[in-house]
Coordinates of C-alpha atoms in Angstrom, one line a residue:
Chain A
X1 CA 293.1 -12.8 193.6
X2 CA 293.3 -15.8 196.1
X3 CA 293.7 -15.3 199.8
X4 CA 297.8 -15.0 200.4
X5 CA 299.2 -16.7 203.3
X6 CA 301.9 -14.1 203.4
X7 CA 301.2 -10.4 204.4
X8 CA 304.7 -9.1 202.6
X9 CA 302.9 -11.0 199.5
X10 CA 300.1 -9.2 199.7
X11 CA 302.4 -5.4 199.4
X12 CA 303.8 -6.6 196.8
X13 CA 300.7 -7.6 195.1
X14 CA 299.6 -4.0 195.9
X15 CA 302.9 -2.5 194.8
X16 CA 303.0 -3.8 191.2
X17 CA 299.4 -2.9 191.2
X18 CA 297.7 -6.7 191.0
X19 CA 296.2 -6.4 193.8
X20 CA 293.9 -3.4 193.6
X21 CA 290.6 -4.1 196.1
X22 CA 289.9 -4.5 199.7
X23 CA 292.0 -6.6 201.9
X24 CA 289.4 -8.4 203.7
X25 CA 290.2 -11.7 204.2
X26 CA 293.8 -11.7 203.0
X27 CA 296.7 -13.2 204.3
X28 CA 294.7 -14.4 207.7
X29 CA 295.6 -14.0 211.4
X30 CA 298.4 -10.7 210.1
X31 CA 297.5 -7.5 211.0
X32 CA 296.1 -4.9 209.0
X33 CA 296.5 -1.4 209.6
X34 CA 295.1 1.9 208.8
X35 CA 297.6 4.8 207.6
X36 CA 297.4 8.5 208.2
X37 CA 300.5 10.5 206.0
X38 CA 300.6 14.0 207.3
X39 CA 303.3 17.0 206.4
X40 CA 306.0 17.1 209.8
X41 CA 304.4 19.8 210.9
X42 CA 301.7 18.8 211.9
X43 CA 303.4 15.6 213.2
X44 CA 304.0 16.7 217.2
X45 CA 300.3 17.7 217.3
X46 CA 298.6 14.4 215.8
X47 CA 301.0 12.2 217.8
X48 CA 299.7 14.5 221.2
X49 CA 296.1 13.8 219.5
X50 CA 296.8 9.7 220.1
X51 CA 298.2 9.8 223.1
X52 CA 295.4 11.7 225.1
X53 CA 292.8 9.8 222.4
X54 CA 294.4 6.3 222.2
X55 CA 291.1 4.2 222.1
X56 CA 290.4 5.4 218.8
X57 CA 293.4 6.3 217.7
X58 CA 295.6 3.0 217.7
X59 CA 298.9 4.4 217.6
X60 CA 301.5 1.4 216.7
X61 CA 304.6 3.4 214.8
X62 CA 305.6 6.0 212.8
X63 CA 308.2 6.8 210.0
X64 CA 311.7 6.6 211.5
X65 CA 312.7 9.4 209.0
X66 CA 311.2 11.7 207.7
X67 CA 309.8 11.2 203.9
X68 CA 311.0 8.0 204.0
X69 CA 308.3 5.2 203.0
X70 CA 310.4 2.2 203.7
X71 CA 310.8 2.2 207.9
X72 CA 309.1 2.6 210.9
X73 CA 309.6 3.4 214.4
X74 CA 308.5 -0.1 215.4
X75 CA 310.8 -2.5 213.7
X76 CA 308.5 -5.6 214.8
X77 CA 305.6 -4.4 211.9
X78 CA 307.5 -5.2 209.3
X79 CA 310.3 -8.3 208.7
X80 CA 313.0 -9.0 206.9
X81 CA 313.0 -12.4 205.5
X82 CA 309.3 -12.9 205.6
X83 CA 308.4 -15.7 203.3
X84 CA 307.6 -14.2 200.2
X85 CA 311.1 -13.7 199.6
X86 CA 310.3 -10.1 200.3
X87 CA 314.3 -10.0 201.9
X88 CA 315.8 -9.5 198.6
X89 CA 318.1 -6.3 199.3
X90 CA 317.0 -5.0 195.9
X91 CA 313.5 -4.7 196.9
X92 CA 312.2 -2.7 199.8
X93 CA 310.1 -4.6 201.8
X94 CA 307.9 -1.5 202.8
X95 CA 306.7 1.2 200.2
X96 CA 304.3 3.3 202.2
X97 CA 304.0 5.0 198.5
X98 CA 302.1 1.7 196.9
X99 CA 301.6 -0.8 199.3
X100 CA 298.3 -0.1 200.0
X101 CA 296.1 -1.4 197.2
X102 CA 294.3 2.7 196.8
X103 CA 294.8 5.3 198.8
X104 CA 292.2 8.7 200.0
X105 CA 294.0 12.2 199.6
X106 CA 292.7 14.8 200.8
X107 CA 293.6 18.3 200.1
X108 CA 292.3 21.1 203.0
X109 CA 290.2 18.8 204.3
X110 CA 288.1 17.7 200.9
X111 CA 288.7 14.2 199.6
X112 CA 290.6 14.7 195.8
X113 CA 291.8 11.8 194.8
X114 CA 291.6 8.2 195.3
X115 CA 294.8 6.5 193.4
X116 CA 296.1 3.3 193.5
X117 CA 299.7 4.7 194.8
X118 CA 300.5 7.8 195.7
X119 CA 304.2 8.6 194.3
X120 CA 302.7 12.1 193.1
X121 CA 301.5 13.1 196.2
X122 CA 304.2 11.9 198.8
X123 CA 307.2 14.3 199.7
X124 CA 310.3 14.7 201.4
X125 CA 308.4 16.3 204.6
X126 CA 305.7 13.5 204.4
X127 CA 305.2 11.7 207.8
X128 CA 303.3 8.2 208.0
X129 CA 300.8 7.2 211.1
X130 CA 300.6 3.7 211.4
X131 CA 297.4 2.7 213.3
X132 CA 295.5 -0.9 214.5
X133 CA 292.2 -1.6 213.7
X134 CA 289.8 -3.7 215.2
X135 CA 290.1 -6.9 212.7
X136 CA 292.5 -8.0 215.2
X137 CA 290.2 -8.7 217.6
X138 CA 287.4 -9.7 215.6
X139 CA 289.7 -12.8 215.0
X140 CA 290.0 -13.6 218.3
X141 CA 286.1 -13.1 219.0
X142 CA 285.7 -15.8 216.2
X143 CA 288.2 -18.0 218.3
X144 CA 286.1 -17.4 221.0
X145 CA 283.0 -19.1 219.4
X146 CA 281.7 -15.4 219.6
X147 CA 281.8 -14.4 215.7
X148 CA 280.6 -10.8 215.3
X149 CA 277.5 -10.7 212.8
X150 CA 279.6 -8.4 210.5
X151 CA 281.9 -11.3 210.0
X152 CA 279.1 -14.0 209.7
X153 CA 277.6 -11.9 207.4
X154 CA 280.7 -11.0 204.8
X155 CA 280.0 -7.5 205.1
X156 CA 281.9 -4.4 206.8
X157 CA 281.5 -3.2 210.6
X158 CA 278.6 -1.1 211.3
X159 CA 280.2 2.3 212.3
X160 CA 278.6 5.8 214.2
X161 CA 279.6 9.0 214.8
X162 CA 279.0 10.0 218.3
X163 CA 278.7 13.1 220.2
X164 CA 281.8 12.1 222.3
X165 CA 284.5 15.0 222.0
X166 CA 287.9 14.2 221.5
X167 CA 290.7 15.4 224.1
X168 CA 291.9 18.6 221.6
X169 CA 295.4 18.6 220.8
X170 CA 297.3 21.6 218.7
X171 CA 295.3 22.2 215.7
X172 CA 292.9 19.4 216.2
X173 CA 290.3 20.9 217.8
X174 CA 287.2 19.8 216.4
X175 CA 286.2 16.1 216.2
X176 CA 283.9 13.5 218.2
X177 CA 284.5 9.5 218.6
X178 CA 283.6 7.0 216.0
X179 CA 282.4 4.0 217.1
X180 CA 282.0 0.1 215.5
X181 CA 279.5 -1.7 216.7
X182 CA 278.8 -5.5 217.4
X183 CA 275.7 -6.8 218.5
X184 CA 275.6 -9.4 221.4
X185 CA 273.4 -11.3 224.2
X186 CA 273.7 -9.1 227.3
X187 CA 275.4 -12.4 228.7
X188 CA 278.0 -12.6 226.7
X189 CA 279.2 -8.8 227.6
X190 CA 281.7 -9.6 230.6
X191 CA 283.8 -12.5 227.9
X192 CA 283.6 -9.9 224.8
X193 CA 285.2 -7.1 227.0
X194 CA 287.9 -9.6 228.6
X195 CA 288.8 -11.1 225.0
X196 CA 289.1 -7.7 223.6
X197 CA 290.2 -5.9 226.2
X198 CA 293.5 -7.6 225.7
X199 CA 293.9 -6.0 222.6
X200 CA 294.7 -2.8 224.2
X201 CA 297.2 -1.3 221.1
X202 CA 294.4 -2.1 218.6
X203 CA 290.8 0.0 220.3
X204 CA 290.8 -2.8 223.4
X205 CA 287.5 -3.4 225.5
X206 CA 284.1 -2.2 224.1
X207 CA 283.8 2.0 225.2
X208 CA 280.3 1.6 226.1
X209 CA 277.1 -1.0 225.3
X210 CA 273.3 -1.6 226.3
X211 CA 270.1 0.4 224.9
X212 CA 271.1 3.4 227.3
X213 CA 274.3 3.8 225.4
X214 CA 272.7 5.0 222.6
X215 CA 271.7 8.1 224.5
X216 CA 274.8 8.6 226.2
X217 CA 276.8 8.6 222.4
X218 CA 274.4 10.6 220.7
X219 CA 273.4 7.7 218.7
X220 CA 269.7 8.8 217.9
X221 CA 268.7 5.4 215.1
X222 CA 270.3 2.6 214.8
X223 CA 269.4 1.3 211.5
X224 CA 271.5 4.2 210.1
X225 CA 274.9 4.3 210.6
X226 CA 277.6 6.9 209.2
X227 CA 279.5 4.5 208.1
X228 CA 279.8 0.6 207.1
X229 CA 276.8 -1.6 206.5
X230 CA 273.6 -2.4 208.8
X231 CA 273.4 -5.4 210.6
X232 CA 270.0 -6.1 213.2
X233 CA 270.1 -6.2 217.0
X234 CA 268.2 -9.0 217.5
X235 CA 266.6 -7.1 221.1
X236 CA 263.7 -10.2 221.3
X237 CA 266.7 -12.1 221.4
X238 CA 268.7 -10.5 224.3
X239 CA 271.1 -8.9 222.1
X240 CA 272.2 -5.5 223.3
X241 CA 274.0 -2.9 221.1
X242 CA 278.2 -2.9 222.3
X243 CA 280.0 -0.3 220.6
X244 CA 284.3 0.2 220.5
X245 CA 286.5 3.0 219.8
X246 CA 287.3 3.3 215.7
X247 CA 290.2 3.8 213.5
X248 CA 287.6 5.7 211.4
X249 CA 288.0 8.7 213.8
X250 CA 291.2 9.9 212.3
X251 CA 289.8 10.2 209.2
X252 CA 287.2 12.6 210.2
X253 CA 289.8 14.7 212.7
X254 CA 291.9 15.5 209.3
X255 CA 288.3 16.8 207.8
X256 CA 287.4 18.8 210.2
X257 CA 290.4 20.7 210.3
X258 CA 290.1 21.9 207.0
X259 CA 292.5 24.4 205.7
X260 CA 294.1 24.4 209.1
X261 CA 296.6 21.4 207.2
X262 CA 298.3 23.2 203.9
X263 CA 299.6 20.4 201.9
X264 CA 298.4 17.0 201.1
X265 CA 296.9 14.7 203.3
X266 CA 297.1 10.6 202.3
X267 CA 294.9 8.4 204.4
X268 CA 293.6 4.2 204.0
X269 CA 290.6 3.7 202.4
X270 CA 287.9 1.9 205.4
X271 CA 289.0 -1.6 203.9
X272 CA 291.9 -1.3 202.1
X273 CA 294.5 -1.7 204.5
X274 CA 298.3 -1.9 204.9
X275 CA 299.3 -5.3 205.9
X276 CA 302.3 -5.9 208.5
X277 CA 303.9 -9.1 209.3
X278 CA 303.1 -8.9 212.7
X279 CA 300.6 -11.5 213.6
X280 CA 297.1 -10.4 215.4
X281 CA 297.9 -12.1 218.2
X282 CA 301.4 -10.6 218.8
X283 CA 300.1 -7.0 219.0
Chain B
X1 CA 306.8 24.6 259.3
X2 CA 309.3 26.6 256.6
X3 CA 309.3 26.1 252.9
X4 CA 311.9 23.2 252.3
X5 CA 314.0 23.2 249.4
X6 CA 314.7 19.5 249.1
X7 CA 311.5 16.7 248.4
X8 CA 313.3 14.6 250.1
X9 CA 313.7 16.4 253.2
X10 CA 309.6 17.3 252.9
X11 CA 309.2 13.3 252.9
X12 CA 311.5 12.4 255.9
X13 CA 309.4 15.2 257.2
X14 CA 306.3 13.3 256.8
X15 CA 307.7 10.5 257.2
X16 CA 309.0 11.6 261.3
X17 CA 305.1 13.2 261.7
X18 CA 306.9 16.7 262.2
X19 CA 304.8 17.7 258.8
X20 CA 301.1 16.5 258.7
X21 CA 299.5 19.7 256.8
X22 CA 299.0 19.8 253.3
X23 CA 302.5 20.5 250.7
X24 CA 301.3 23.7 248.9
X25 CA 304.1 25.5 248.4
X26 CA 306.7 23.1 250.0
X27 CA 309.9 22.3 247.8
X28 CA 309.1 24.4 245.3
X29 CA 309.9 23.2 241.7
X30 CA 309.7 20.0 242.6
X31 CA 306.9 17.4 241.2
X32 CA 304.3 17.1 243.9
X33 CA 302.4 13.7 242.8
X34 CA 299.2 12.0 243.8
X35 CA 298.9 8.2 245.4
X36 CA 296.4 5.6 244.6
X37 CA 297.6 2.3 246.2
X38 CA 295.1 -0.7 245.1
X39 CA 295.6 -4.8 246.0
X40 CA 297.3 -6.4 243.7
X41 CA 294.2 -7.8 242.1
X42 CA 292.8 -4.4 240.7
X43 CA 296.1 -3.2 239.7
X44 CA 296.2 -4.8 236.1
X45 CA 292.3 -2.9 235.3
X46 CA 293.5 0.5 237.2
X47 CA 296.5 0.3 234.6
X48 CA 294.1 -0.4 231.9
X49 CA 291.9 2.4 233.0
X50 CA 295.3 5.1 233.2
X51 CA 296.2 3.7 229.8
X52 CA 292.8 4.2 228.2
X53 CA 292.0 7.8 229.6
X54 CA 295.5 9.2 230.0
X55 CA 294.3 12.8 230.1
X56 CA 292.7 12.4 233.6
X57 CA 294.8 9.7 234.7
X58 CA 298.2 10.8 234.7
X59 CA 300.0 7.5 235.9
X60 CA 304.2 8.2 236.0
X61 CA 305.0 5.2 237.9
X62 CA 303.7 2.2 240.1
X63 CA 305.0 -0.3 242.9
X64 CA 308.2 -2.1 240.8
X65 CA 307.6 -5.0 243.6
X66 CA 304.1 -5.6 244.9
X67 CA 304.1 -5.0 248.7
X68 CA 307.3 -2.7 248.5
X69 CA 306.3 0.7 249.5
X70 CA 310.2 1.4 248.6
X71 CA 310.6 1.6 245.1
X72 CA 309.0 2.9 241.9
X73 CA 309.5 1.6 238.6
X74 CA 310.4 5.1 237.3
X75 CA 313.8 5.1 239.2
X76 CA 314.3 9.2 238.2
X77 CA 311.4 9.7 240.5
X78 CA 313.4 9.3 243.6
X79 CA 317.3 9.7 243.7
X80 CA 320.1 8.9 245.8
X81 CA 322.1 11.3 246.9
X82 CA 319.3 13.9 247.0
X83 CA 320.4 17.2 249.0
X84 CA 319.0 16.1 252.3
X85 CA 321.2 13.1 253.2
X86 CA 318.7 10.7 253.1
X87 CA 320.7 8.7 250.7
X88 CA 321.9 6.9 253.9
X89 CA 321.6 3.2 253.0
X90 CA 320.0 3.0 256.9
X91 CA 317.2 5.3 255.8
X92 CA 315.1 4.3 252.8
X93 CA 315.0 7.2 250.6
X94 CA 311.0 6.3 249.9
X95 CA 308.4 4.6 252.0
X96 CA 305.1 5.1 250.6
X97 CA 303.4 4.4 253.9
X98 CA 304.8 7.2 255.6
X99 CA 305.7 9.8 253.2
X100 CA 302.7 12.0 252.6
X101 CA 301.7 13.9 255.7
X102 CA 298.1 12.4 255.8
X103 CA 295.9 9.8 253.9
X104 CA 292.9 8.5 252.5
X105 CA 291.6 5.2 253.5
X106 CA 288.4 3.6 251.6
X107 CA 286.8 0.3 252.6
X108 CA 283.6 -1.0 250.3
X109 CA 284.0 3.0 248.6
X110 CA 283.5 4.4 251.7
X111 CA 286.1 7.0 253.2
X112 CA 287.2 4.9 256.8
X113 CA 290.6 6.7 258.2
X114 CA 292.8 9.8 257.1
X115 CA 295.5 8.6 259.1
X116 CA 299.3 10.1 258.8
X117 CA 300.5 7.1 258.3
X118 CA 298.9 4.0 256.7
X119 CA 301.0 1.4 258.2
X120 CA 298.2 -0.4 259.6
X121 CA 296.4 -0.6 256.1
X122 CA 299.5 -1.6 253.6
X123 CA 300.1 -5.1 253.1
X124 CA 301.9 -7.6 251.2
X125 CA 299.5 -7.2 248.4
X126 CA 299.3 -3.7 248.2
X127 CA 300.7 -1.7 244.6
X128 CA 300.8 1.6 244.3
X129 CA 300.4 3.8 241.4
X130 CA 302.1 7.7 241.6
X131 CA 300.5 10.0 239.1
X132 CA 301.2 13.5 237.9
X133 CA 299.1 16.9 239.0
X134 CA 298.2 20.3 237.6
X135 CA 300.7 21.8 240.1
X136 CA 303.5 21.1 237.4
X137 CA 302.2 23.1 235.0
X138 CA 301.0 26.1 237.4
X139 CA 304.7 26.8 237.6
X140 CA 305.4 27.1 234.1
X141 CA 301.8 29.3 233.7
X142 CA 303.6 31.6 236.6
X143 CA 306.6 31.6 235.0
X144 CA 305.3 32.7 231.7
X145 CA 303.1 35.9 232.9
X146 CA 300.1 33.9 233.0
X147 CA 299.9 32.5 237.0
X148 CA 296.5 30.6 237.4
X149 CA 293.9 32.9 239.5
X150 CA 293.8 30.0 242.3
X151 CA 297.7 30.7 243.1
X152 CA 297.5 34.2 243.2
X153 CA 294.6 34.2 245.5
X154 CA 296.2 31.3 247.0
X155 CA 293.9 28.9 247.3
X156 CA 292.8 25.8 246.0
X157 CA 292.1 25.2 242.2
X158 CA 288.6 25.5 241.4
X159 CA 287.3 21.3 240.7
X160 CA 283.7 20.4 238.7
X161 CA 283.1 16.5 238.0
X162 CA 281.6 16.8 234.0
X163 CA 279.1 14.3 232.4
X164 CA 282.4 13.2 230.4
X165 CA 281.9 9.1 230.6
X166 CA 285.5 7.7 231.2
X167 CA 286.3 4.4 229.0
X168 CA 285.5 1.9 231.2
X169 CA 288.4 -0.9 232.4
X170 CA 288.0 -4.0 233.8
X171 CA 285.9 -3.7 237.3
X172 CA 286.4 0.1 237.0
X173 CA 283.0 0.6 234.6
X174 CA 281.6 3.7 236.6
X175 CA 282.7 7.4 236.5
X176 CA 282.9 10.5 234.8
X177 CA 286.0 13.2 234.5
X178 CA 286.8 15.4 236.6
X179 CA 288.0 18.7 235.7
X180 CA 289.8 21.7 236.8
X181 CA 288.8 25.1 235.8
X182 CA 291.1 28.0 235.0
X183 CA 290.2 31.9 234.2
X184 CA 291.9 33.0 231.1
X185 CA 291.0 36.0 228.4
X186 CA 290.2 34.3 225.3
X187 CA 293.4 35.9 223.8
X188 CA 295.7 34.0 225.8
X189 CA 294.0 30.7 225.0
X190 CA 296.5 29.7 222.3
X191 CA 300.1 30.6 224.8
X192 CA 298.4 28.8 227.5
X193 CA 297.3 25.6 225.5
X194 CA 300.8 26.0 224.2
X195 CA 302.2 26.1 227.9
X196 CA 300.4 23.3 229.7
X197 CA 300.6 20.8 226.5
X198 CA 304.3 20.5 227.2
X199 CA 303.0 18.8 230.0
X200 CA 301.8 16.4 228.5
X201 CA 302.4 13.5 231.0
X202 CA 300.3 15.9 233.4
X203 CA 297.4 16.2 232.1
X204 CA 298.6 18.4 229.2
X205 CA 296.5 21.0 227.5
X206 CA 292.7 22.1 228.0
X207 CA 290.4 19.8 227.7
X208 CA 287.7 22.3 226.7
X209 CA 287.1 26.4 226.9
X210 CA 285.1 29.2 226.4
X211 CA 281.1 29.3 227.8
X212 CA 280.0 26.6 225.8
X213 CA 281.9 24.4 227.3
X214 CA 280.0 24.3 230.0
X215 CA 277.1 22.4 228.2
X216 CA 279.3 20.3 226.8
X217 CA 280.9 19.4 229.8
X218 CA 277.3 19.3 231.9
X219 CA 278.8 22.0 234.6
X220 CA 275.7 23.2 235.7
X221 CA 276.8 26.7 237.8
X222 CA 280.2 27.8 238.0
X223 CA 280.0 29.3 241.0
X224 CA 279.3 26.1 242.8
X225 CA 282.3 23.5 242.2
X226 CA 282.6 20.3 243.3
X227 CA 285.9 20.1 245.0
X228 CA 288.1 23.3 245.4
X229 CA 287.3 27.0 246.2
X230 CA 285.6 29.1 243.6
X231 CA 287.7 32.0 242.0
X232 CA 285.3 34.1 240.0
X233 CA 285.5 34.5 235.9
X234 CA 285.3 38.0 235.0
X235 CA 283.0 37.9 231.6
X236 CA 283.0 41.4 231.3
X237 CA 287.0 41.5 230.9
X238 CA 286.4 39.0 228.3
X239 CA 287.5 36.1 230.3
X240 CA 286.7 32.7 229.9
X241 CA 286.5 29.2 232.0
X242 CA 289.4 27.0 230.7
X243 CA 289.4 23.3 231.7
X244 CA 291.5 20.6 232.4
X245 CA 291.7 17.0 233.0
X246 CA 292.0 16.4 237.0
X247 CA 293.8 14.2 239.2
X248 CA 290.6 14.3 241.3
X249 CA 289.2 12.0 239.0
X250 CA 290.6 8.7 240.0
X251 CA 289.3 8.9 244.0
X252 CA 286.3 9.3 242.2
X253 CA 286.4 6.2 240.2
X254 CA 287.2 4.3 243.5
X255 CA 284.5 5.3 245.1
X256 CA 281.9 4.3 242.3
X257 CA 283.5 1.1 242.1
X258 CA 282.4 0.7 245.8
X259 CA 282.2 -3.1 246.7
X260 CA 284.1 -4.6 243.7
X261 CA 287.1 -4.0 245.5
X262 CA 287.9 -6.0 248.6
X263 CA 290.2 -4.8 251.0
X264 CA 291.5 -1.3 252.0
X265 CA 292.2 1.3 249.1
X266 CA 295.1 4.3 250.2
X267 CA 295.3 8.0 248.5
X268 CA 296.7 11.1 249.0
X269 CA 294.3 13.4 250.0
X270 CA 293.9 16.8 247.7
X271 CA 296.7 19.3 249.0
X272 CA 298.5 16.6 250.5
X273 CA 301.1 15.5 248.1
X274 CA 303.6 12.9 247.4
X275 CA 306.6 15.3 246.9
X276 CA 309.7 13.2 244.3
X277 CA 313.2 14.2 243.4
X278 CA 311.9 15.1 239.8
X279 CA 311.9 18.8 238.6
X280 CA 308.8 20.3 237.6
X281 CA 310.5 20.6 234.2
X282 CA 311.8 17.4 233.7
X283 CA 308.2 15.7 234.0

């Protein structure tokens, strides 16, 4: 499939099933976002999760209603009369249901499934999470003439689990910080934090950086992360470790609470995101 | 000096010099608040830092006009027409300057004056930021059977700075989280978490409980806190510590950020409250 220019495109695309890998790369400079779809219930307590955890939990809306996969609380993320022609009153221009292009559902905490759409799965008292990720910013690091080597190199962000405890909230108890992490030259540290730390909806400024961090996140070897793919720290070359709060948190939250969550639980796939037609720039 | 039943009347109080102790019990029900009044320049990293660790940084409003020591950009925090007449349009019904019974003053992160009035140190640059405390949810532990050790032995609450790295913001790179400390049996956990995460503009619920806790949070001896008076924890009645985020923690960050900030830097100083024409339960 060829890059889209058009993020409402690239749902559709998902939505008729096209469109059925990762969305790197697609539809350029629009935001892609990660989705957590949780049973109400549990609604009040993962919102009070974000709030006291929002650097890794990028919080940017929620469903207006209840069960319903076509709106959100923040009517800016998705537009009527986008460019695909998307308008049309006959088609939604959001179905939370399939326009992802696969999905991770997770039943008491154990992945089960990983469909394409997930019509089976979603009901009436289903509750979407819409959250940023830190694509945004990578964008505007490339801008920068500061490209992060996981974008140089075509491959996804190198991501750890740390031993940084999350600020409980109702039945999520358990759960430590996930971290990306992006190498640069200790002298490039102050621009990195200013140009991300604008992005303060979508993870913001870097959480910690420098050898010493590792120590501080209980990071014990860097050539093996939890998640994503390895790229080198050149240290002969002045390049220091900088590490940023991650949308992969969530994910592991809904894991470790287990059977805590009764129902289905339908999460992004790292990768496979939702696109919005809000641009990176306006977030 | 007798318990006032008005916030308003506590401030004019102040504000005259006829109160300079500390506000513990004073206008009961009402929202006592802390200060933190920065030069302009800061005031867009101190929001950053309130906005990326909201748990110990319970920001409710700032300056709406840089300089004004009038007006808050939360306009329920302060009313007209309050009980004690100061809605007189002669008689400011705020002036941040005046209205606490003593200060704080840092130059370079070093404590310099704790004046009753910082007239001499405001200027035209000064913005303040009025944050939530723990008080607001000490009434609603009270009120539900559960009153915190510290008030019934009334004294101050029990304070231990943690090895919990804050995200850093801007200038403010330095400092850990401070935290409050509360005696509950383990079988009350759940009502109290349930209690004080109403509050959730205030700190909210626990941050961490139980005795392992302490590791986690690097809290060495409990019998030796940091700030506050110590109130015991009776193990054998199967009590444990219970800890919460802490206002204490920004005067902290301050400090540590020592030199970085030029010019004068104005708090309250613990006990010695900012008292507003918000209800405890309206917070």
């Amino acid at each position: 499939m060829a890059t889209q220019s058009s993020a409402a495109a690239v749902r559709l695309q998902c939505r008729s099933e096209k469109h059925t890998e990762n969305t790197v790369g697609l539809a350029p400079g629009y935001v892609q976002c990660n989705l957590m779809v949780l049973p109400i219930e549990y609604a009040a307590d993962f919102i009070s999760l974000c709030e006291r955890n929002p650097v890794p939990f990028a919080l940017l809306a929620t469903s207006r209603t209840t069960g319903d996969p076509h709106t959100l609380s923040d009517t800016r993320l998705i537009k009527a009369g986008a460019e695909s022609g998307a308008g049309d009153s006959a088609v939604p221009l959001l179905d939370l249901r399939t326009d992802l292009p696969r999905y991770n559902v997770y039943s008491c905490g154990s992945l089960i499934d990983t469909p394409n759409n997930v019509k089976d799965y979603w009901t009436e008292s289903h509750t979407a999470f819409i959250m940023g990720c830190s694509f945004s910013f990578d964008s505007a690091l490339v801008a920068a003439g500061l490209p992060p080597r996981h974008v140089e190199a075509g491959c996804n962000v190198t991501m750890y689990t740390t031993t940084y405890k999350l600020h409980p909230a109702g039945i999520f108890t358990e759960g430590t910080m996930v971290v990306s992490m992006r190498p640069y030259k200790e002298s490039d540290i102050p621009r990195v934090r200013a140009i991300t730390g604008r992005f303060s909806r979508t993870h913001g400024e870097p959480v910690d950086w420098g050898w010493d961090a590792l120590e501080r996140l209980g990071i014990k070897n860097l050539e093996k992360p939890d998640f994503g793919d390895v790229v080198g720290v050149r240290r002969e070359e002045g390049e220091v470790p900088v590490f940023w709060g991650c949308g992969a948190t969530p994910s592991l939250v809904i894991k470790l609470a287990g059977d805590k969550i009764e129902g289905h639980v339908i999460t992004h796939i790292p990768g496979f995101s939702l696109l919005v037609d809000m641009k990176d720039d306006e977030v």
